[in-house]
Short mmCIF file of C-alpha atoms in Angstrom, two decimals:
data_model
loop_
_atom_site.label_atom_id
_atom_site.label_comp_id
_atom_site.label_asym_id
_atom_site.label_seq_id
_atom_site.Cartn_x
_atom_site.Cartn_y
_atom_site.Cartn_z
CA MET A 924 37.57 173.16 67.98
CA ARG A 925 36.52 169.69 69.06
CA THR A 926 40.09 168.57 69.76
CA TYR A 927 40.65 171.75 71.77
CA LEU A 928 37.60 171.03 73.95
CA THR A 929 38.72 167.43 74.47
CA ALA A 930 42.20 168.57 75.49
CA GLN A 931 40.70 171.11 77.90
CA CYS A 932 38.44 168.42 79.39
CA SER A 933 41.30 165.96 79.94
CA THR A 934 43.40 168.70 81.54
CA LEU A 935 40.56 169.57 83.92
CA LEU A 936 40.12 165.89 84.76
CA LYS A 937 43.83 165.51 85.50
CA LEU A 938 43.77 168.58 87.76
CA TYR A 939 40.68 167.22 89.53
CA PHE A 940 42.25 163.82 90.15
CA ALA A 941 45.51 165.44 91.29
CA GLY A 942 43.57 167.57 93.78
CA CYS A 943 41.69 164.54 95.13
CA TYR A 944 44.96 162.64 95.41
CA ILE A 945 46.62 165.45 97.40
CA VAL A 946 43.62 165.71 99.75
CA LEU A 947 43.73 161.95 100.33
CA ILE A 948 47.45 162.06 101.14
CA GLU A 949 46.93 164.96 103.57
CA GLU A 950 44.16 163.04 105.32
CA LEU A 951 46.40 159.97 105.58
CA ILE A 952 49.25 162.04 107.04
CA ARG A 953 46.89 163.63 109.60
CA ALA A 954 45.54 160.21 110.57
CA THR A 955 49.06 158.83 110.97
CA LEU A 956 50.30 161.78 113.05
CA SER A 957 47.31 162.04 115.39
#
């Protein structure tokens, strides 16, 4: 059970960081285009 929770946590963290990364890239693209 503990390993399952840890795996779930790391997956959520990866998704969170990926989302932040995508938002940052979009902001950079908008700044470059405008």
